[in-house]
Amino acid sequence: MTKEYNFTLTFKLPTNAGSTDVLVDELYGKGCDDALIGTGIAGQIALEFSRQAETAEAAITTALQDVFRVVPGAQLIEAAPDYVGLTDVAELVAVSRQQMRKLYEKNTDFPMPLYAGKSTLWSLFTVLDWLQIN
């Protein structure tokens, strides 16, 4: 079952990327027609997606593939909202994955995941904010 995922990907463009107007047209024509494309900062491009996919991971992965197909030298600067798994959070706060999992399972006020499935995802900000309070 597909679901709609909303997220923004911001990229640093390679110096040889060419005209942003041309890039916008190419991106729209080659898979990114479900994104609003912003070019307000020189040397960067941001795409605000509203993508249908089976999972959040699939939505983000296919969006990245679509962008890199058109702009191979682009560098991902930011993905927002900040989707993370428990392993990612554990690494950031220097605890084991098992310890992070226990916090999730034992605390009813732990933030709800954005997506629960094979790969469960949370907003990093929400989890870090919860950890700071608790």
Short mmCIF file of N, CA and C in Angstrom, two decimals:
data_model
loop_
_atom_site.label_atom_id
_atom_site.label_comp_id
_atom_site.label_asym_id
_atom_site.label_seq_id
_atom_site.Cartn_x
_atom_site.Cartn_y
_atom_site.Cartn_z
N MET A 1 0.84 -1.18 0.00
CA MET A 1 0.00 0.00 0.00
C MET A 1 0.89 1.25 0.00
N THR A 2 0.64 2.14 -0.91
CA THR A 2 1.45 3.35 -0.98
C THR A 2 0.88 4.43 -0.06
N LYS A 3 1.76 5.30 0.36
CA LYS A 3 1.42 6.39 1.25
C LYS A 3 2.15 7.62 0.72
N GLU A 4 1.67 8.80 1.06
CA GLU A 4 2.33 10.03 0.63
C GLU A 4 3.31 10.49 1.69
N TYR A 5 4.55 10.75 1.28
CA TYR A 5 5.60 11.23 2.19
C TYR A 5 6.03 12.62 1.74
N ASN A 6 6.12 13.53 2.70
CA ASN A 6 6.53 14.90 2.43
C ASN A 6 7.88 15.15 3.08
N PHE A 7 8.83 15.59 2.28
CA PHE A 7 10.18 15.83 2.78
C PHE A 7 10.90 16.77 1.83
N THR A 8 11.98 17.36 2.32
CA THR A 8 12.78 18.29 1.53
C THR A 8 14.22 17.81 1.47
N LEU A 9 14.77 17.84 0.28
CA LEU A 9 16.18 17.50 0.07
C LEU A 9 16.88 18.74 -0.47
N THR A 10 17.99 19.12 0.16
CA THR A 10 18.76 20.28 -0.27
C THR A 10 20.14 19.81 -0.72
N PHE A 11 20.57 20.31 -1.87
CA PHE A 11 21.83 19.87 -2.47
C PHE A 11 22.74 21.05 -2.77
N LYS A 12 24.04 20.80 -2.65
CA LYS A 12 25.05 21.73 -3.16
C LYS A 12 25.31 21.28 -4.60
N LEU A 13 25.24 22.22 -5.52
CA LEU A 13 25.44 21.89 -6.93
C LEU A 13 26.92 21.90 -7.28
N PRO A 14 27.33 21.03 -8.19
CA PRO A 14 28.71 21.07 -8.66
C PRO A 14 28.94 22.35 -9.46
N THR A 15 30.16 22.80 -9.53
CA THR A 15 30.47 24.05 -10.22
C THR A 15 30.10 24.00 -11.71
N ASN A 16 30.09 22.83 -12.29
CA ASN A 16 29.77 22.68 -13.71
C ASN A 16 28.30 22.33 -13.96
N ALA A 17 27.44 22.62 -13.01
CA ALA A 17 26.03 22.21 -13.11
C ALA A 17 25.26 22.95 -14.20
N GLY A 18 25.72 24.11 -14.57
CA GLY A 18 25.02 24.86 -15.60
C GLY A 18 23.89 25.70 -15.02
N SER A 19 23.01 26.13 -15.89
CA SER A 19 21.90 27.00 -15.53
C SER A 19 20.89 26.29 -14.63
N THR A 20 20.50 26.98 -13.55
CA THR A 20 19.52 26.36 -12.65
C THR A 20 18.15 26.24 -13.34
N ASP A 21 17.85 27.16 -14.26
CA ASP A 21 16.59 27.06 -14.99
C ASP A 21 16.53 25.76 -15.80
N VAL A 22 17.65 25.42 -16.43
CA VAL A 22 17.73 24.18 -17.21
C VAL A 22 17.62 22.97 -16.27
N LEU A 23 18.31 23.03 -15.11
CA LEU A 23 18.26 21.93 -14.14
C LEU A 23 16.83 21.71 -13.64
N VAL A 24 16.13 22.79 -13.36
CA VAL A 24 14.75 22.67 -12.88
C VAL A 24 13.90 21.95 -13.91
N ASP A 25 14.03 22.34 -15.17
CA ASP A 25 13.27 21.68 -16.24
C ASP A 25 13.63 20.21 -16.36
N GLU A 26 14.93 19.90 -16.29
CA GLU A 26 15.38 18.51 -16.40
C GLU A 26 14.89 17.67 -15.22
N LEU A 27 15.00 18.22 -14.02
CA LEU A 27 14.54 17.50 -12.83
C LEU A 27 13.04 17.22 -12.93
N TYR A 28 12.28 18.21 -13.32
CA TYR A 28 10.84 18.04 -13.45
C TYR A 28 10.51 16.98 -14.49
N GLY A 29 11.24 16.97 -15.58
CA GLY A 29 10.97 16.03 -16.65
C GLY A 29 11.48 14.62 -16.41
N LYS A 30 12.36 14.46 -15.43
CA LYS A 30 12.97 13.15 -15.21
C LYS A 30 12.73 12.62 -13.80
N GLY A 31 11.49 12.73 -13.34
CA GLY A 31 11.12 12.05 -12.10
C GLY A 31 10.80 12.92 -10.91
N CYS A 32 11.12 14.21 -10.97
CA CYS A 32 10.88 15.08 -9.82
C CYS A 32 9.68 15.99 -10.04
N ASP A 33 8.70 15.50 -10.79
CA ASP A 33 7.50 16.30 -11.04
C ASP A 33 6.57 16.34 -9.82
N ASP A 34 6.97 15.64 -8.75
CA ASP A 34 6.21 15.66 -7.50
C ASP A 34 6.90 16.55 -6.46
N ALA A 35 7.75 17.48 -6.94
CA ALA A 35 8.50 18.34 -6.03
C ALA A 35 8.38 19.80 -6.45
N LEU A 36 8.37 20.66 -5.44
CA LEU A 36 8.55 22.09 -5.68
C LEU A 36 10.05 22.32 -5.62
N ILE A 37 10.59 23.00 -6.62
CA ILE A 37 12.04 23.13 -6.73
C ILE A 37 12.43 24.58 -6.48
N GLY A 38 13.32 24.78 -5.50
CA GLY A 38 13.77 26.11 -5.15
C GLY A 38 15.23 26.33 -5.52
N THR A 39 15.52 27.51 -6.06
CA THR A 39 16.88 27.84 -6.48
C THR A 39 17.33 29.17 -5.91
N GLY A 40 16.79 29.58 -4.77
CA GLY A 40 17.04 30.90 -4.20
C GLY A 40 18.45 31.15 -3.71
N ILE A 41 19.21 30.12 -3.40
CA ILE A 41 20.57 30.30 -2.90
C ILE A 41 21.54 29.85 -3.97
N ALA A 42 22.45 30.74 -4.34
CA ALA A 42 23.42 30.43 -5.40
C ALA A 42 24.20 29.16 -5.05
N GLY A 43 24.30 28.27 -6.02
CA GLY A 43 25.07 27.04 -5.83
C GLY A 43 24.31 25.93 -5.12
N GLN A 44 23.04 26.16 -4.81
CA GLN A 44 22.24 25.15 -4.13
C GLN A 44 20.89 25.00 -4.82
N ILE A 45 20.29 23.85 -4.57
CA ILE A 45 18.94 23.60 -5.06
C ILE A 45 18.21 22.79 -3.99
N ALA A 46 16.95 23.13 -3.76
CA ALA A 46 16.16 22.42 -2.76
C ALA A 46 14.90 21.90 -3.43
N LEU A 47 14.54 20.67 -3.10
CA LEU A 47 13.34 20.06 -3.66
C LEU A 47 12.43 19.62 -2.53
N GLU A 48 11.22 20.16 -2.51
CA GLU A 48 10.23 19.79 -1.50
C GLU A 48 9.28 18.78 -2.13
N PHE A 49 9.47 17.52 -1.74
CA PHE A 49 8.74 16.41 -2.35
C PHE A 49 7.44 16.11 -1.62
N SER A 50 6.49 15.62 -2.39
CA SER A 50 5.28 15.00 -1.88
C SER A 50 5.17 13.71 -2.70
N ARG A 51 5.86 12.65 -2.23
CA ARG A 51 6.08 11.45 -3.04
C ARG A 51 5.30 10.26 -2.51
N GLN A 52 4.68 9.54 -3.43
CA GLN A 52 3.98 8.29 -3.11
C GLN A 52 4.99 7.15 -3.12
N ALA A 53 4.96 6.33 -2.06
CA ALA A 53 5.85 5.17 -1.99
C ALA A 53 5.32 4.20 -0.94
N GLU A 54 5.87 2.99 -0.96
CA GLU A 54 5.51 1.98 0.03
C GLU A 54 6.02 2.35 1.41
N THR A 55 7.24 2.94 1.47
CA THR A 55 7.86 3.29 2.74
C THR A 55 8.52 4.66 2.62
N ALA A 56 8.80 5.28 3.77
CA ALA A 56 9.52 6.56 3.77
C ALA A 56 10.91 6.38 3.18
N GLU A 57 11.54 5.28 3.50
CA GLU A 57 12.87 5.00 2.97
C GLU A 57 12.83 4.92 1.44
N ALA A 58 11.84 4.26 0.89
CA ALA A 58 11.71 4.14 -0.56
C ALA A 58 11.45 5.51 -1.19
N ALA A 59 10.65 6.33 -0.56
CA ALA A 59 10.36 7.67 -1.08
C ALA A 59 11.63 8.50 -1.18
N ILE A 60 12.41 8.49 -0.11
CA ILE A 60 13.64 9.29 -0.08
C ILE A 60 14.67 8.71 -1.04
N THR A 61 14.81 7.39 -1.06
CA THR A 61 15.79 6.75 -1.93
C THR A 61 15.51 7.03 -3.40
N THR A 62 14.27 6.91 -3.82
CA THR A 62 13.95 7.16 -5.23
C THR A 62 14.12 8.63 -5.57
N ALA A 63 13.81 9.52 -4.63
CA ALA A 63 14.00 10.95 -4.88
C ALA A 63 15.49 11.25 -5.07
N LEU A 64 16.33 10.68 -4.22
CA LEU A 64 17.78 10.88 -4.37
C LEU A 64 18.26 10.36 -5.72
N GLN A 65 17.80 9.19 -6.10
CA GLN A 65 18.19 8.61 -7.39
C GLN A 65 17.78 9.52 -8.54
N ASP A 66 16.58 10.07 -8.47
CA ASP A 66 16.10 10.96 -9.53
C ASP A 66 16.98 12.21 -9.64
N VAL A 67 17.35 12.78 -8.50
CA VAL A 67 18.18 13.99 -8.52
C VAL A 67 19.58 13.65 -9.04
N PHE A 68 20.19 12.59 -8.52
CA PHE A 68 21.55 12.25 -8.93
C PHE A 68 21.64 11.84 -10.40
N ARG A 69 20.55 11.35 -10.96
CA ARG A 69 20.53 11.00 -12.38
C ARG A 69 20.66 12.27 -13.24
N VAL A 70 20.05 13.36 -12.79
CA VAL A 70 20.10 14.62 -13.53
C VAL A 70 21.34 15.44 -13.16
N VAL A 71 21.72 15.42 -11.87
CA VAL A 71 22.85 16.21 -11.39
C VAL A 71 23.82 15.27 -10.66
N PRO A 72 24.64 14.51 -11.42
CA PRO A 72 25.48 13.48 -10.82
C PRO A 72 26.47 13.98 -9.76
N GLY A 73 26.94 15.19 -9.86
CA GLY A 73 27.92 15.69 -8.88
C GLY A 73 27.32 16.41 -7.70
N ALA A 74 25.99 16.40 -7.58
CA ALA A 74 25.34 17.10 -6.47
C ALA A 74 25.69 16.44 -5.14
N GLN A 75 25.77 17.27 -4.09
CA GLN A 75 26.05 16.75 -2.75
C GLN A 75 24.85 17.06 -1.86
N LEU A 76 24.33 16.02 -1.22
CA LEU A 76 23.20 16.21 -0.31
C LEU A 76 23.69 16.98 0.91
N ILE A 77 23.04 18.11 1.19
CA ILE A 77 23.38 18.94 2.35
C ILE A 77 22.45 18.63 3.52
N GLU A 78 21.15 18.49 3.19
CA GLU A 78 20.16 18.31 4.26
C GLU A 78 18.96 17.52 3.75
N ALA A 79 18.45 16.70 4.62
CA ALA A 79 17.18 16.01 4.38
C ALA A 79 16.27 16.38 5.55
N ALA A 80 15.12 16.90 5.25
CA ALA A 80 14.23 17.34 6.31
C ALA A 80 12.81 16.86 6.00
N PRO A 81 11.95 16.53 6.90
CA PRO A 81 12.37 16.45 8.29
C PRO A 81 13.44 15.39 8.46
N ASP A 82 14.07 15.44 9.54
CA ASP A 82 15.25 14.64 9.83
C ASP A 82 14.89 13.21 10.22
N TYR A 83 14.68 12.37 9.22
CA TYR A 83 14.30 10.97 9.47
C TYR A 83 15.50 10.16 9.96
N VAL A 84 15.31 9.45 11.07
CA VAL A 84 16.37 8.60 11.62
C VAL A 84 15.78 7.33 12.21
N GLY A 85 16.61 6.31 12.31
CA GLY A 85 16.26 5.09 13.01
C GLY A 85 16.88 5.11 14.39
N LEU A 86 16.56 4.14 15.22
CA LEU A 86 17.11 4.10 16.58
C LEU A 86 18.62 3.95 16.58
N THR A 87 19.17 3.23 15.60
CA THR A 87 20.62 3.06 15.52
C THR A 87 21.29 4.41 15.30
N ASP A 88 20.71 5.23 14.43
CA ASP A 88 21.27 6.57 14.18
C ASP A 88 21.26 7.41 15.45
N VAL A 89 20.15 7.39 16.17
CA VAL A 89 20.04 8.16 17.41
C VAL A 89 21.05 7.65 18.43
N ALA A 90 21.15 6.34 18.56
CA ALA A 90 22.10 5.76 19.52
C ALA A 90 23.52 6.22 19.25
N GLU A 91 23.91 6.24 17.98
CA GLU A 91 25.26 6.70 17.62
C GLU A 91 25.45 8.17 18.00
N LEU A 92 24.45 8.98 17.74
CA LEU A 92 24.56 10.41 18.03
C LEU A 92 24.68 10.71 19.52
N VAL A 93 23.98 9.94 20.35
CA VAL A 93 24.00 10.20 21.79
C VAL A 93 24.94 9.25 22.55
N ALA A 94 25.70 8.46 21.80
CA ALA A 94 26.74 7.59 22.35
C ALA A 94 26.21 6.55 23.34
N VAL A 95 25.13 5.88 22.95
CA VAL A 95 24.64 4.73 23.72
C VAL A 95 24.49 3.57 22.75
N SER A 96 24.28 2.39 23.29
CA SER A 96 24.11 1.23 22.41
C SER A 96 22.72 1.24 21.77
N ARG A 97 22.60 0.54 20.66
CA ARG A 97 21.31 0.44 19.99
C ARG A 97 20.31 -0.25 20.92
N GLN A 98 20.78 -1.26 21.66
CA GLN A 98 19.91 -1.99 22.58
C GLN A 98 19.37 -1.06 23.67
N GLN A 99 20.24 -0.17 24.17
CA GLN A 99 19.82 0.78 25.20
C GLN A 99 18.75 1.73 24.64
N MET A 100 18.95 2.17 23.41
CA MET A 100 17.97 3.05 22.76
C MET A 100 16.65 2.32 22.56
N ARG A 101 16.72 1.07 22.15
CA ARG A 101 15.52 0.25 21.93
C ARG A 101 14.73 0.08 23.23
N LYS A 102 15.46 -0.14 24.35
CA LYS A 102 14.80 -0.27 25.65
C LYS A 102 14.05 1.01 26.02
N LEU A 103 14.69 2.16 25.76
CA LEU A 103 14.02 3.43 26.04
C LEU A 103 12.71 3.54 25.26
N TYR A 104 12.76 3.14 24.01
CA TYR A 104 11.58 3.19 23.15
C TYR A 104 10.49 2.25 23.66
N GLU A 105 10.86 1.04 24.00
CA GLU A 105 9.89 0.02 24.39
C GLU A 105 9.31 0.24 25.79
N LYS A 106 10.09 0.81 26.70
CA LYS A 106 9.68 0.93 28.11
C LYS A 106 9.00 2.25 28.45
N ASN A 107 9.06 3.25 27.56
CA ASN A 107 8.52 4.57 27.87
C ASN A 107 7.34 4.90 26.96
N THR A 108 6.18 4.95 27.56
CA THR A 108 4.97 5.21 26.76
C THR A 108 4.95 6.62 26.18
N ASP A 109 5.75 7.53 26.75
CA ASP A 109 5.77 8.89 26.22
C ASP A 109 6.90 9.11 25.20
N PHE A 110 7.61 8.02 24.84
CA PHE A 110 8.64 8.13 23.79
C PHE A 110 7.95 8.60 22.52
N PRO A 111 8.60 9.49 21.75
CA PRO A 111 7.94 10.01 20.53
C PRO A 111 7.48 8.89 19.60
N MET A 112 6.33 9.13 19.00
CA MET A 112 5.78 8.18 18.03
C MET A 112 6.63 8.20 16.76
N PRO A 113 6.84 7.05 16.16
CA PRO A 113 7.59 7.04 14.90
C PRO A 113 6.77 7.69 13.79
N LEU A 114 7.48 8.26 12.83
CA LEU A 114 6.83 8.82 11.64
C LEU A 114 6.35 7.69 10.74
N TYR A 115 7.11 6.61 10.77
CA TYR A 115 6.78 5.44 9.97
C TYR A 115 7.19 4.21 10.76
N ALA A 116 6.29 3.26 10.92
CA ALA A 116 6.59 2.02 11.62
C ALA A 116 6.41 0.88 10.64
N GLY A 117 7.45 0.16 10.40
CA GLY A 117 7.43 -0.96 9.47
C GLY A 117 8.75 -1.68 9.55
N LYS A 118 9.18 -2.21 8.43
CA LYS A 118 10.47 -2.90 8.40
C LYS A 118 11.59 -1.98 8.90
N SER A 119 11.57 -0.74 8.45
CA SER A 119 12.51 0.28 8.93
C SER A 119 11.69 1.37 9.61
N THR A 120 11.72 1.41 10.94
CA THR A 120 10.96 2.41 11.67
C THR A 120 11.76 3.70 11.70
N LEU A 121 11.08 4.83 11.43
CA LEU A 121 11.74 6.13 11.36
C LEU A 121 11.09 7.13 12.29
N TRP A 122 11.93 7.98 12.89
CA TRP A 122 11.50 9.06 13.77
C TRP A 122 12.06 10.37 13.24
N SER A 123 11.52 11.46 13.76
CA SER A 123 12.12 12.77 13.55
C SER A 123 13.23 12.91 14.59
N LEU A 124 14.44 13.17 14.14
CA LEU A 124 15.58 13.28 15.05
C LEU A 124 15.34 14.36 16.10
N PHE A 125 14.86 15.51 15.68
CA PHE A 125 14.62 16.61 16.62
C PHE A 125 13.69 16.17 17.74
N THR A 126 12.61 15.49 17.39
CA THR A 126 11.62 15.06 18.38
C THR A 126 12.23 14.10 19.40
N VAL A 127 13.03 13.15 18.92
CA VAL A 127 13.65 12.17 19.83
C VAL A 127 14.69 12.86 20.72
N LEU A 128 15.53 13.71 20.13
CA LEU A 128 16.55 14.40 20.94
C LEU A 128 15.91 15.31 21.97
N ASP A 129 14.83 15.97 21.60
CA ASP A 129 14.11 16.82 22.54
C ASP A 129 13.57 15.98 23.70
N TRP A 130 12.99 14.82 23.39
CA TRP A 130 12.47 13.91 24.42
C TRP A 130 13.61 13.45 25.34
N LEU A 131 14.74 13.08 24.76
CA LEU A 131 15.88 12.60 25.55
C LEU A 131 16.39 13.69 26.50
N GLN A 132 16.39 14.92 26.03
CA GLN A 132 16.86 16.03 26.86
C GLN A 132 15.95 16.24 28.06
N ILE A 133 14.65 16.10 27.86
CA ILE A 133 13.68 16.29 28.94
C ILE A 133 13.72 15.12 29.93
N ASN A 134 13.93 13.92 29.40
CA ASN A 134 13.93 12.74 30.26
C ASN A 134 15.31 12.42 30.66
#
